[in-house]
mmCIF file of C-alpha atoms and ligand atoms in Angstrom:
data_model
loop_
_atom_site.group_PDB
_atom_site.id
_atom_site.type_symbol
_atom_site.label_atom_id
_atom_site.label_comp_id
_atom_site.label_asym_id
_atom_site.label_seq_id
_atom_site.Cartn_x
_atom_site.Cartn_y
_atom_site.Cartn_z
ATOM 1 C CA UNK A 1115 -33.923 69.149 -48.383
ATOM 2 C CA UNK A 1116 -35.198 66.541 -46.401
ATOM 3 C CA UNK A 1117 -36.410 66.672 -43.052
ATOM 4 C CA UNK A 1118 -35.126 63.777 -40.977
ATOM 5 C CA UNK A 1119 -37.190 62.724 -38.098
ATOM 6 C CA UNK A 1120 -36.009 59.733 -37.472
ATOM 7 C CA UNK A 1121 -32.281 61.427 -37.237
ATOM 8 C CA UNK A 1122 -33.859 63.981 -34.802
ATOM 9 C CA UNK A 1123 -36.034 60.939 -32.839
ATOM 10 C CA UNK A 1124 -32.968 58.484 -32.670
ATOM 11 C CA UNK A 1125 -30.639 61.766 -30.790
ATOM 12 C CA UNK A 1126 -34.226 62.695 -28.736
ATOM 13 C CA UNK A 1127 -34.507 58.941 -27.619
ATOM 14 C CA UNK A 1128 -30.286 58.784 -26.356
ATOM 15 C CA UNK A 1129 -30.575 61.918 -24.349
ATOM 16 C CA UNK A 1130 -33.871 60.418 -22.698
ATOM 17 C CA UNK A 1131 -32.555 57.523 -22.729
ATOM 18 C CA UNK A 1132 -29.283 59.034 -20.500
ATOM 19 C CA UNK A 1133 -31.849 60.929 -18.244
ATOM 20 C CA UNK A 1134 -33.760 57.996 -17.562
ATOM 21 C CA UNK A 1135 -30.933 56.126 -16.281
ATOM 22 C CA UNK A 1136 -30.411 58.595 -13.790
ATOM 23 C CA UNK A 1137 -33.514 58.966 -12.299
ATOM 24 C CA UNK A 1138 -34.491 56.844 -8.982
ATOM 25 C CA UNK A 1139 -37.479 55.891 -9.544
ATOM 26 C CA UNK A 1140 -38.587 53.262 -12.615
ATOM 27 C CA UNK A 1141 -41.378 54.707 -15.117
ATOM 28 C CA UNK A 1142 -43.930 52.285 -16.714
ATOM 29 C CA UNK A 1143 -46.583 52.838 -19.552
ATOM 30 C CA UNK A 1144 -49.196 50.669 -19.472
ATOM 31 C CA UNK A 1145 -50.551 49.913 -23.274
ATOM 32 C CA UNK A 1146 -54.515 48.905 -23.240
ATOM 33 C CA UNK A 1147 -55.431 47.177 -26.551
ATOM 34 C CA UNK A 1148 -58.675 46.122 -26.963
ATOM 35 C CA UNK A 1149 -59.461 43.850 -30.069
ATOM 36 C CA UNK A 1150 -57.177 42.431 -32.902
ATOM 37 C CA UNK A 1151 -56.736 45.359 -35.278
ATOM 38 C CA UNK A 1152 -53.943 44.752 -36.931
ATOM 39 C CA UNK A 1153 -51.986 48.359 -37.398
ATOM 40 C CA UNK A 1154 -53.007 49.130 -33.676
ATOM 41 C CA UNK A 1155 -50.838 45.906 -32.938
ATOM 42 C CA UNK A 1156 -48.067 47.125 -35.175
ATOM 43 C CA UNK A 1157 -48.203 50.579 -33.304
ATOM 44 C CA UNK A 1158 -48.158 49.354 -29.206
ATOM 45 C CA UNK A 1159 -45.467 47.168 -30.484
ATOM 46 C CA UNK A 1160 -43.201 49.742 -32.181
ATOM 47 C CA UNK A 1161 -44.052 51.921 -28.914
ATOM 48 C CA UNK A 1162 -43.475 49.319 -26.773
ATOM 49 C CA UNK A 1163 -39.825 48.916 -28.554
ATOM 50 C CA UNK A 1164 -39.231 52.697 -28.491
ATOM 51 C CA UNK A 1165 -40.120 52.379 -24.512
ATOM 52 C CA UNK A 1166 -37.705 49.690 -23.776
ATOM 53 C CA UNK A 1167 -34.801 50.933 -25.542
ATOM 54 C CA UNK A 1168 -35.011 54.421 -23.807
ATOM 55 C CA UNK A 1169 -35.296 52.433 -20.290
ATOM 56 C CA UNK A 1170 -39.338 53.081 -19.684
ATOM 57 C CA UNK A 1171 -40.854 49.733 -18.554
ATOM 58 C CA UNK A 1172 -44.232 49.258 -20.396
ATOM 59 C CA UNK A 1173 -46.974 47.265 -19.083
ATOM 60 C CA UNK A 1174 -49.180 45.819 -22.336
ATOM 61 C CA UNK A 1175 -52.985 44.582 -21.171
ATOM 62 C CA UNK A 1176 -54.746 43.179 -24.123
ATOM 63 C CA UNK A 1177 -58.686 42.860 -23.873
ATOM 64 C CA UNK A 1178 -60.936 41.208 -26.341
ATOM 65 C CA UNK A 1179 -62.726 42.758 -28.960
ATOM 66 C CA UNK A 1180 -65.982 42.178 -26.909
ATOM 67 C CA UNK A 1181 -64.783 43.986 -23.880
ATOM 68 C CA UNK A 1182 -67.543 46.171 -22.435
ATOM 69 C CA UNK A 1183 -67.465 49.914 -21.890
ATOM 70 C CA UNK A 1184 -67.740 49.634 -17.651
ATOM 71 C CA UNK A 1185 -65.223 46.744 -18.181
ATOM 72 C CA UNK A 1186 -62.715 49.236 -19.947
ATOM 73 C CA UNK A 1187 -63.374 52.063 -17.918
ATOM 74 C CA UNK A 1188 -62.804 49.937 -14.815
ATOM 75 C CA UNK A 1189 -58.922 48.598 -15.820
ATOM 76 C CA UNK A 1190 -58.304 52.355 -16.756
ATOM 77 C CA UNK A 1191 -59.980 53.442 -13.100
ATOM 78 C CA UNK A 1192 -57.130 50.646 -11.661
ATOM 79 C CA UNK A 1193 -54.200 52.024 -13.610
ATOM 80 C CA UNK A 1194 -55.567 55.362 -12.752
ATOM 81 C CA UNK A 1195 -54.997 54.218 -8.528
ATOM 82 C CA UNK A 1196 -51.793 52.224 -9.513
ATOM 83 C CA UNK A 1197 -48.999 54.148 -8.223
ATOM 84 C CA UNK A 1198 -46.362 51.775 -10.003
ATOM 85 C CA UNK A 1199 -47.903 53.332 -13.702
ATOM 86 C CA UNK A 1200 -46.865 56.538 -14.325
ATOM 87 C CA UNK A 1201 -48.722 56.513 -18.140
ATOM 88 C CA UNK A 1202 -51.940 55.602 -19.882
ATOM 89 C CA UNK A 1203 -52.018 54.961 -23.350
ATOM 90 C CA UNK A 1204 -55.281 53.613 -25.303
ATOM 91 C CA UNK A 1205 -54.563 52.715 -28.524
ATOM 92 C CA UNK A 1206 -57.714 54.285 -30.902
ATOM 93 C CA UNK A 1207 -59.508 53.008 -32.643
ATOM 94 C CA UNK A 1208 -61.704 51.178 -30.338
ATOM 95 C CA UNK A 1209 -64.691 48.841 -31.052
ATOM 96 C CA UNK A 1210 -68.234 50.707 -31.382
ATOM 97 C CA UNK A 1211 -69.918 49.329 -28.151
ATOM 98 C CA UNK A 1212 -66.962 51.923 -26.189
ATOM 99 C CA UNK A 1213 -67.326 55.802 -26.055
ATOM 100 C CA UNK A 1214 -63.751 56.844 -26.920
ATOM 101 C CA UNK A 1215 -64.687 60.598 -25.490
ATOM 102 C CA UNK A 1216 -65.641 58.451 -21.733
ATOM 103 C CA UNK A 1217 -62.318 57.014 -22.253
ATOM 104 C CA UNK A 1218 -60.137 59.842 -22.719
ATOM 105 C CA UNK A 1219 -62.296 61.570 -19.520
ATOM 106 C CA UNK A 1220 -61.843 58.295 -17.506
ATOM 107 C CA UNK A 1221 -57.482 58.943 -17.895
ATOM 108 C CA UNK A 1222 -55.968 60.496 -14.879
ATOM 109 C CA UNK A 1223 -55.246 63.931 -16.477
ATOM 110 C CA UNK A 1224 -51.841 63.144 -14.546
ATOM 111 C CA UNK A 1225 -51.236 60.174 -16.521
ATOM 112 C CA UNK A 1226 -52.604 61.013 -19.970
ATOM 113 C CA UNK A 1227 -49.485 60.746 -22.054
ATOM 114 C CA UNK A 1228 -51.550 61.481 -25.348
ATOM 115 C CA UNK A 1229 -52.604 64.593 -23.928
ATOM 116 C CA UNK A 1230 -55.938 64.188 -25.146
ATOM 117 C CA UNK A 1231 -57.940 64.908 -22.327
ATOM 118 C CA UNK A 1232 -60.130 67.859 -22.360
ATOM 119 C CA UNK A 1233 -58.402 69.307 -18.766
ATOM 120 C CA UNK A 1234 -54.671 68.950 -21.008
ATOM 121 C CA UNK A 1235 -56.297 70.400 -23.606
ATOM 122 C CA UNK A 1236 -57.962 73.130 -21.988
ATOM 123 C CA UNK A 1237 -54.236 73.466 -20.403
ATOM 124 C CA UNK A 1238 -52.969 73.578 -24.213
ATOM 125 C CA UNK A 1239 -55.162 75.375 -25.729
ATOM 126 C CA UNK A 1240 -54.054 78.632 -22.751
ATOM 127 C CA UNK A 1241 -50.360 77.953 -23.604
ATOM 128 C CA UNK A 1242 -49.927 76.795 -20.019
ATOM 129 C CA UNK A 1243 -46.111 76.434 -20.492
ATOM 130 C CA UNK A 1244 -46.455 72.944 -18.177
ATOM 131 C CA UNK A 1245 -49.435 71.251 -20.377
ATOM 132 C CA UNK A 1246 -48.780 67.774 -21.837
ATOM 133 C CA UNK A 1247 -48.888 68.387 -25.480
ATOM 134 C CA UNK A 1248 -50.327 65.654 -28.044
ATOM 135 C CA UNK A 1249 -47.569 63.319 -29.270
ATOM 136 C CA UNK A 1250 -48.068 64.132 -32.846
ATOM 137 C CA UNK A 1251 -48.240 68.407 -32.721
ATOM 138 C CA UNK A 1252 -44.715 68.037 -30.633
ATOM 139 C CA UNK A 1253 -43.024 66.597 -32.486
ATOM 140 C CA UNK A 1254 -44.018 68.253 -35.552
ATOM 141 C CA UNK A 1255 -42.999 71.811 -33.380
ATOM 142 C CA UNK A 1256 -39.667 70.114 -32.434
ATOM 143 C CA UNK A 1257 -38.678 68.865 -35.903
ATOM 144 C CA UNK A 1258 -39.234 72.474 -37.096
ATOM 145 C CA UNK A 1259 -37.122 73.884 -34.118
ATOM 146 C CA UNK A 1260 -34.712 71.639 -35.161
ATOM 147 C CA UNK A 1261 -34.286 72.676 -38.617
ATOM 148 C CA UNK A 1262 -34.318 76.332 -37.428
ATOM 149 C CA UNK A 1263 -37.604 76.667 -39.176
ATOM 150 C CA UNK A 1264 -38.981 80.146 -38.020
ATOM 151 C CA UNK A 1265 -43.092 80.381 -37.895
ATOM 152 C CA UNK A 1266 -43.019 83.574 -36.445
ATOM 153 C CA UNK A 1267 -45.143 85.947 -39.263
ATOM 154 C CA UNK A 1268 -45.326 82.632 -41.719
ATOM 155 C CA UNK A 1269 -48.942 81.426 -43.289
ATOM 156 C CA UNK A 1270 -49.076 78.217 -42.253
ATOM 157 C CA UNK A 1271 -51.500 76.758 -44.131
ATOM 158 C CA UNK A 1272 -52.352 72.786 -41.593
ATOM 159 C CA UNK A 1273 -54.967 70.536 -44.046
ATOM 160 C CA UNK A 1274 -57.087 68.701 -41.435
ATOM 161 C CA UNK A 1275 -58.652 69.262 -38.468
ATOM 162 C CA UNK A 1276 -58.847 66.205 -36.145
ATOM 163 C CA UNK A 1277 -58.863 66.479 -32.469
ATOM 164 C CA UNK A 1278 -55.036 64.815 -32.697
ATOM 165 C CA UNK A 1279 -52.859 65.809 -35.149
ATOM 166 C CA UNK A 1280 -54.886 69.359 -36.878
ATOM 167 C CA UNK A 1281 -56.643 71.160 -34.690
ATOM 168 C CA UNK A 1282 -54.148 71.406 -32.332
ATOM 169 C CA UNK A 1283 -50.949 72.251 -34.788
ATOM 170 C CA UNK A 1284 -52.873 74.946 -35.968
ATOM 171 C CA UNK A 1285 -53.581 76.443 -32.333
ATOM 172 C CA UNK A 1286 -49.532 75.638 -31.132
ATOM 173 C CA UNK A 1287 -48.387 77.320 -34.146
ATOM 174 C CA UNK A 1288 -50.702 80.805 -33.925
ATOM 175 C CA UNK A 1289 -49.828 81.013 -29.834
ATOM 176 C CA UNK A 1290 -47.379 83.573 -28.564
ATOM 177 C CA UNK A 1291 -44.409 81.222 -28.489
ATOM 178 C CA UNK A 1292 -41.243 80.104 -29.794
ATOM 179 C CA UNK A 1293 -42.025 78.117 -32.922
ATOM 180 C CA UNK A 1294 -45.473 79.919 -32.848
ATOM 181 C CA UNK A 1295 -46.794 83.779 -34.015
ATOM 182 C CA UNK A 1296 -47.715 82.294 -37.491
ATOM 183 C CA UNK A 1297 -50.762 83.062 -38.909
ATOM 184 C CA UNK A 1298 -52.788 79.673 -39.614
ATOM 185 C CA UNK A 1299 -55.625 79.065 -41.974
ATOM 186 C CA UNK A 1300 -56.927 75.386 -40.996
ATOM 187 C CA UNK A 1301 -59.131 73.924 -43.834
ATOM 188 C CA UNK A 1302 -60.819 70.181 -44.186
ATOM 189 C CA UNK A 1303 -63.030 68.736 -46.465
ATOM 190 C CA UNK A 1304 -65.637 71.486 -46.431
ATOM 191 C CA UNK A 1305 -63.035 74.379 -47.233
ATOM 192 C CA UNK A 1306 -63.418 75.568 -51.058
ATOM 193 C CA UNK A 1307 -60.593 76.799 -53.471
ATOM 194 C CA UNK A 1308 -58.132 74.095 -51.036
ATOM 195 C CA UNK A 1309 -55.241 74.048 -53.869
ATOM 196 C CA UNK A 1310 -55.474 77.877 -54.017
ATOM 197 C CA UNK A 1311 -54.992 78.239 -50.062
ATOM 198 C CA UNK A 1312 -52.371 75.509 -50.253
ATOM 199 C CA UNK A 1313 -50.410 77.245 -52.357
ATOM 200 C CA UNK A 1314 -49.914 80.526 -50.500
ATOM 201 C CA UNK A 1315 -48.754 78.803 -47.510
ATOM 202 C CA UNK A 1316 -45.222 79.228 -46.091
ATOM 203 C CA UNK A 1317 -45.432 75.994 -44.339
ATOM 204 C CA UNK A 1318 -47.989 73.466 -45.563
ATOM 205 C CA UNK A 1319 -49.142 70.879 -42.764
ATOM 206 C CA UNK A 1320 -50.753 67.636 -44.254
ATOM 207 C CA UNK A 1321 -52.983 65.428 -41.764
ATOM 208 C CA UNK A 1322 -55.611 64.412 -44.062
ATOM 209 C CA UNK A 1323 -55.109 60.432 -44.107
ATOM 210 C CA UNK A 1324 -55.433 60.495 -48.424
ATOM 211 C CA UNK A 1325 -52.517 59.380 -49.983
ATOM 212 C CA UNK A 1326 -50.369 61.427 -51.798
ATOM 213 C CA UNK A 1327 -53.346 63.990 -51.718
ATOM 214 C CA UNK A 1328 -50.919 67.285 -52.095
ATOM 215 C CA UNK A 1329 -49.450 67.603 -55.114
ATOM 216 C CA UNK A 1330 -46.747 70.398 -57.243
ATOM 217 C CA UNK A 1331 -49.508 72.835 -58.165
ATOM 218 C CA UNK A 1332 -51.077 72.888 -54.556
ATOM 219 C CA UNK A 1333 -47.435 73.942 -53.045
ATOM 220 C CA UNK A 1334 -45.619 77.494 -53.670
ATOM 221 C CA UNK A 1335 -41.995 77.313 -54.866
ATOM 222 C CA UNK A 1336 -39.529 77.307 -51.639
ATOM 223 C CA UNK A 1337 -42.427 76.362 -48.820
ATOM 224 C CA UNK A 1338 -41.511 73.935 -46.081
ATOM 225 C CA UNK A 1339 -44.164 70.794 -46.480
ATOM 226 C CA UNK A 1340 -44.822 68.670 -43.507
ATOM 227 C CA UNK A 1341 -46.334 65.598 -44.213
ATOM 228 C CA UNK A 1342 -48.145 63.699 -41.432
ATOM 229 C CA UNK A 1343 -49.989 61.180 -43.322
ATOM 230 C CA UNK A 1344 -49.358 57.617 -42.813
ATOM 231 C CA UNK A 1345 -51.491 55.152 -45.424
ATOM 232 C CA UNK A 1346 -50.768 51.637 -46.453
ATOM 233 C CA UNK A 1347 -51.025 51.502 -50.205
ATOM 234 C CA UNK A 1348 -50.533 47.723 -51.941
ATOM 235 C CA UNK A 1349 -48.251 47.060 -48.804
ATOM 236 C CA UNK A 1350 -46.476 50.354 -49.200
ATOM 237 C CA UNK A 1351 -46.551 53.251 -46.514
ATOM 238 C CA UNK A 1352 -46.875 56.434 -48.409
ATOM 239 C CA UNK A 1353 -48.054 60.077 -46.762
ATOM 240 C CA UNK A 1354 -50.566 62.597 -47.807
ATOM 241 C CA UNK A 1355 -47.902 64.340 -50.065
ATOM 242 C CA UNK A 1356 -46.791 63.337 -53.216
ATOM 243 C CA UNK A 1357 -43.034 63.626 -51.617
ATOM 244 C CA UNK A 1358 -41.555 62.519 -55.284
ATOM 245 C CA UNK A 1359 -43.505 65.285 -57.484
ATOM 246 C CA UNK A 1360 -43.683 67.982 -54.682
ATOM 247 C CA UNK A 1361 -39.908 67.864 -53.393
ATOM 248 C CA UNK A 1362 -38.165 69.344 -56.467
ATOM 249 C CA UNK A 1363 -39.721 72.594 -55.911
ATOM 250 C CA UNK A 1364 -39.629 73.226 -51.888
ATOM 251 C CA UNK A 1365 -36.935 74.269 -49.760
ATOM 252 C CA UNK A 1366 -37.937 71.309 -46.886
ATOM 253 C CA UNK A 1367 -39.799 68.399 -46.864
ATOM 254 C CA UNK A 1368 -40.339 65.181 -44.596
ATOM 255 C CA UNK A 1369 -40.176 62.394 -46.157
ATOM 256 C CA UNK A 1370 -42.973 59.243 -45.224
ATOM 257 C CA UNK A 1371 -42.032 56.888 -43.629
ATOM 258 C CA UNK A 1372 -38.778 58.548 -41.919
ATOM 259 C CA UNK A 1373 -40.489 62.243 -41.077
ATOM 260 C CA UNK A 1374 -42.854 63.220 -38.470
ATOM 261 C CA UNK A 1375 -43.465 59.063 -37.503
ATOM 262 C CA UNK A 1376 -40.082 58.365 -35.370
ATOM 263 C CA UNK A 1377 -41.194 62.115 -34.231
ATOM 264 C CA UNK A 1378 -44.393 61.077 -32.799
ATOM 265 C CA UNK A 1379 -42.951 58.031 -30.670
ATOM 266 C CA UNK A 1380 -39.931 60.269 -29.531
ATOM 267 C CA UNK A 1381 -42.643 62.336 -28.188
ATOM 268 C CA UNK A 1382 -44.890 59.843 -26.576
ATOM 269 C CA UNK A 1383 -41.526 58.963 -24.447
ATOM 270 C CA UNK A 1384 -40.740 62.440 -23.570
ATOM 271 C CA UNK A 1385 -44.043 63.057 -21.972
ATOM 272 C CA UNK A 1386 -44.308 59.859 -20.200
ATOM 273 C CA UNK A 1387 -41.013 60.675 -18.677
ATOM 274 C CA UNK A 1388 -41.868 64.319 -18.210
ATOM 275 C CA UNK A 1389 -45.343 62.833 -16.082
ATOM 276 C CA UNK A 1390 -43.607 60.353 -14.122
ATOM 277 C CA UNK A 1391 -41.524 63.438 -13.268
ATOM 278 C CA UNK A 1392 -44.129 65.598 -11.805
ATOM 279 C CA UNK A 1393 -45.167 62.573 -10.038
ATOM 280 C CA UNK A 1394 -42.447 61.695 -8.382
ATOM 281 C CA UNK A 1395 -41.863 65.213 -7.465
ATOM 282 C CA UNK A 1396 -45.121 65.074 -5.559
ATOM 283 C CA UNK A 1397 -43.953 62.170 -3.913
ATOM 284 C CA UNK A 1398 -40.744 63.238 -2.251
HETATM 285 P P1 NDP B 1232 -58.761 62.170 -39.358
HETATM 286 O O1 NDP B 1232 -59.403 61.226 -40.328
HETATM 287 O O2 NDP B 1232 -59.229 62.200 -37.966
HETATM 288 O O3 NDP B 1232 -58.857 63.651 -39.941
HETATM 289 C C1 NDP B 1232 -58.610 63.910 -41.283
HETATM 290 C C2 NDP B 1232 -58.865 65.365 -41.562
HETATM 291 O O4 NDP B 1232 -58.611 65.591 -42.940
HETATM 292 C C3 NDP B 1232 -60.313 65.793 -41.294
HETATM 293 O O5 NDP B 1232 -60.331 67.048 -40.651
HETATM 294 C C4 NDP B 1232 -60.926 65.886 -42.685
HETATM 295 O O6 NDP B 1232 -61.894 66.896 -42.818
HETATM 296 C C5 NDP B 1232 -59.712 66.286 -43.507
HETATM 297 N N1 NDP B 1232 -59.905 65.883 -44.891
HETATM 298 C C6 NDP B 1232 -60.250 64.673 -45.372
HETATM 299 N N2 NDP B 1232 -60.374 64.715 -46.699
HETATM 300 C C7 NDP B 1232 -60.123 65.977 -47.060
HETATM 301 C C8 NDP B 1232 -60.110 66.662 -48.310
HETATM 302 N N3 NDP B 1232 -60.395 66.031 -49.452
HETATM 303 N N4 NDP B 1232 -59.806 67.976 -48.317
HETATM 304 C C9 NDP B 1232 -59.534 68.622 -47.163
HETATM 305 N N5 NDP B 1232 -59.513 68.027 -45.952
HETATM 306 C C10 NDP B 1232 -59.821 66.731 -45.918
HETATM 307 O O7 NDP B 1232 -57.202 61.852 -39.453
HETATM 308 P P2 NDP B 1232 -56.000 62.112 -38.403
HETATM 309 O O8 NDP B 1232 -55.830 63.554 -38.154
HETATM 310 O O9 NDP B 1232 -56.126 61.177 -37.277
HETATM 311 O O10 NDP B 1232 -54.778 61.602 -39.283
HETATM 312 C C11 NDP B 1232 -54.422 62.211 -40.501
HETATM 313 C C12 NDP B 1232 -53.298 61.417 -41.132
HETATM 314 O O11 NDP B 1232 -52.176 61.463 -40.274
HETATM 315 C C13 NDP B 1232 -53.596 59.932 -41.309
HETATM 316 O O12 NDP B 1232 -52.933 59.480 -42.475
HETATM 317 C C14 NDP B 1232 -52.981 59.273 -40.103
HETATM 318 O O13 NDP B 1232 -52.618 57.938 -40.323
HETATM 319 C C15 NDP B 1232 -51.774 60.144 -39.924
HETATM 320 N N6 NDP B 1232 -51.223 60.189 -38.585
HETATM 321 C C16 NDP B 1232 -49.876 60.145 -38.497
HETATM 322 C C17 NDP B 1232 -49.255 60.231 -37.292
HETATM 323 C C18 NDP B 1232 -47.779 60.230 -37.279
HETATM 324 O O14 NDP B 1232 -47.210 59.967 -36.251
HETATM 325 N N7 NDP B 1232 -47.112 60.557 -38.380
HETATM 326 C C19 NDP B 1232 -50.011 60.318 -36.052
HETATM 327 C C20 NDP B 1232 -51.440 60.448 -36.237
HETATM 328 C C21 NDP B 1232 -52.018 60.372 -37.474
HETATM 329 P P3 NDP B 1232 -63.316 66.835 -42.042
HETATM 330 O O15 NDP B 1232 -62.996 67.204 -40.622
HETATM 331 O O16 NDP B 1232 -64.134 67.862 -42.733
HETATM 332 O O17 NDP B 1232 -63.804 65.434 -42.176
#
């Protein structure tokens, strides 16, 4: 069976959308782009979109590919004393003369809608039941809730370990929480015997960024398969699963494009509004 995020997104983004109108105060996301990479474009505009049909202003500051580090750091220092922004988003990659770690630390922990910041993380990583959790992770956790997926006791076997999308799935899903308690092996492109681990997971996560990299003999009969991939292949947008091959023989699978994608923006506009929340809060 497929898994439907963008279902799940479209009902998230109407009951945000019904909060939002009934809050006070406006909520703005400002977008920093710096150069002209084309899929970042694509992304802060489908965000952008997602923001403006939930009722979140966004605020889009585009910067040349030359921009300088201090010059970066100082717009996100602004935004940072702008009481009128309630989110920061920089879309990665950036160009090599900026340090994307002094980026992330520049962010107002307050305002870090990625949750990428080491304080949110640190926050995450504790199962503080308040931290902002990274876009990608939540909505993979909330797709699973939605399909009444249960983790608790389940290998969960997550394929990649990046700071965004891996390494913090597999530390969500072995925490003592709802949609947690599983036991998680986490293995990259050092691990050895990968198909044989693969296929004794429960719930296989791919975030690997190869196209259609998981295949039938790397899944066991009946597992649910998540596939966060997202790669452009001769114009098409295919994941890290071979959804076609791998979906007779699983009991749930998310398709790509249409799975944990809509997911991720649904996300990124529940924790904006969920910051501008705690901020106004401190205001009144
Ligand atoms: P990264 O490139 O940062 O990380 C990829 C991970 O996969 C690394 O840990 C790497 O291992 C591991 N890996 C690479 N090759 C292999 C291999 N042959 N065997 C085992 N592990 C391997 O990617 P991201 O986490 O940023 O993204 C992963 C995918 O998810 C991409 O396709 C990306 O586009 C997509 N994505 C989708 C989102 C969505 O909303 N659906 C959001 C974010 C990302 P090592 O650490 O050893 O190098």
């Amino acid at each position: 069976m497929d898994i439907s995020g963008k279902e799940l997104a479209k009902q998230f983004q109407e009951k945000l959308k019904e909060k939002i109108s009934r809050e006070k105060h406006s909520i703005t996301l400002a977008f920093v782009l710096v150069g002209k990479d084309p899929p970042s474009q694509a992304y802060v505009r489908m965000k952008e979109r997602a923001c403006s049909e939930v009722g979140i202003k966004s605020l889009k500051i585009e910067l040349p590919d030359e921009t300088t580090e201090f010059e970066l750091l100082e717009l996100i220092g602004n935004l940072n004393s702008d009481p009128s922004i309630n989110g920061i988003l920089v879309q990665m990659p950036l160009p090599s003369q900026i340090n994307e770690e002094k980026v992330l630390l520049t962010i107002d922990p307050d305002k870090d809608v990625d949750g990428f910041h080491p304080f949110n993380v640190g926050k995450m990583i504790t199962g503080d039941k308040h931290a902002i959790i990274p876009c990608t992770p939540l909505g993979v956790l909330k797709l699973l809730e939605a399909y009444q997926i249960e983790t608790k006791g389940k290998h969960v076997v997550v394929i990649g370990r990046s700071n965004i999308v891996g390494r913090p799935l597999a530390n969500l899903l072995s925490q003592k929480r709802a949609y947690g308690n599983a036991t998680v092996t986490l293995v990259h492109s050092h691990s050895k015997d990968l198909s044989n681990i693969c296929k004794q997971a429960d719930i296989l996560i791919a975030a690997i960024g190869k196209p259609l990299f998981v295949t039938k003999e790397m899944v066991k009969p009946g597992a649910v398969v998540i596939d966060v991939g997202i790669n452009r292949v001769n114009d098409k947008i295919v994941g890290d699963v071979n959804y076609s091959d791998v979906k007779e023989i699983v009991s749930f699978i998310t398709p790509v494009p249409g799975g944990v994608g809509p997911m991720t923006i649904a996300m990124l506009l529940e924790n904006t509004y969920l910051l501008a929340k705690e901020q106004n809060c401190s205001l009144s």
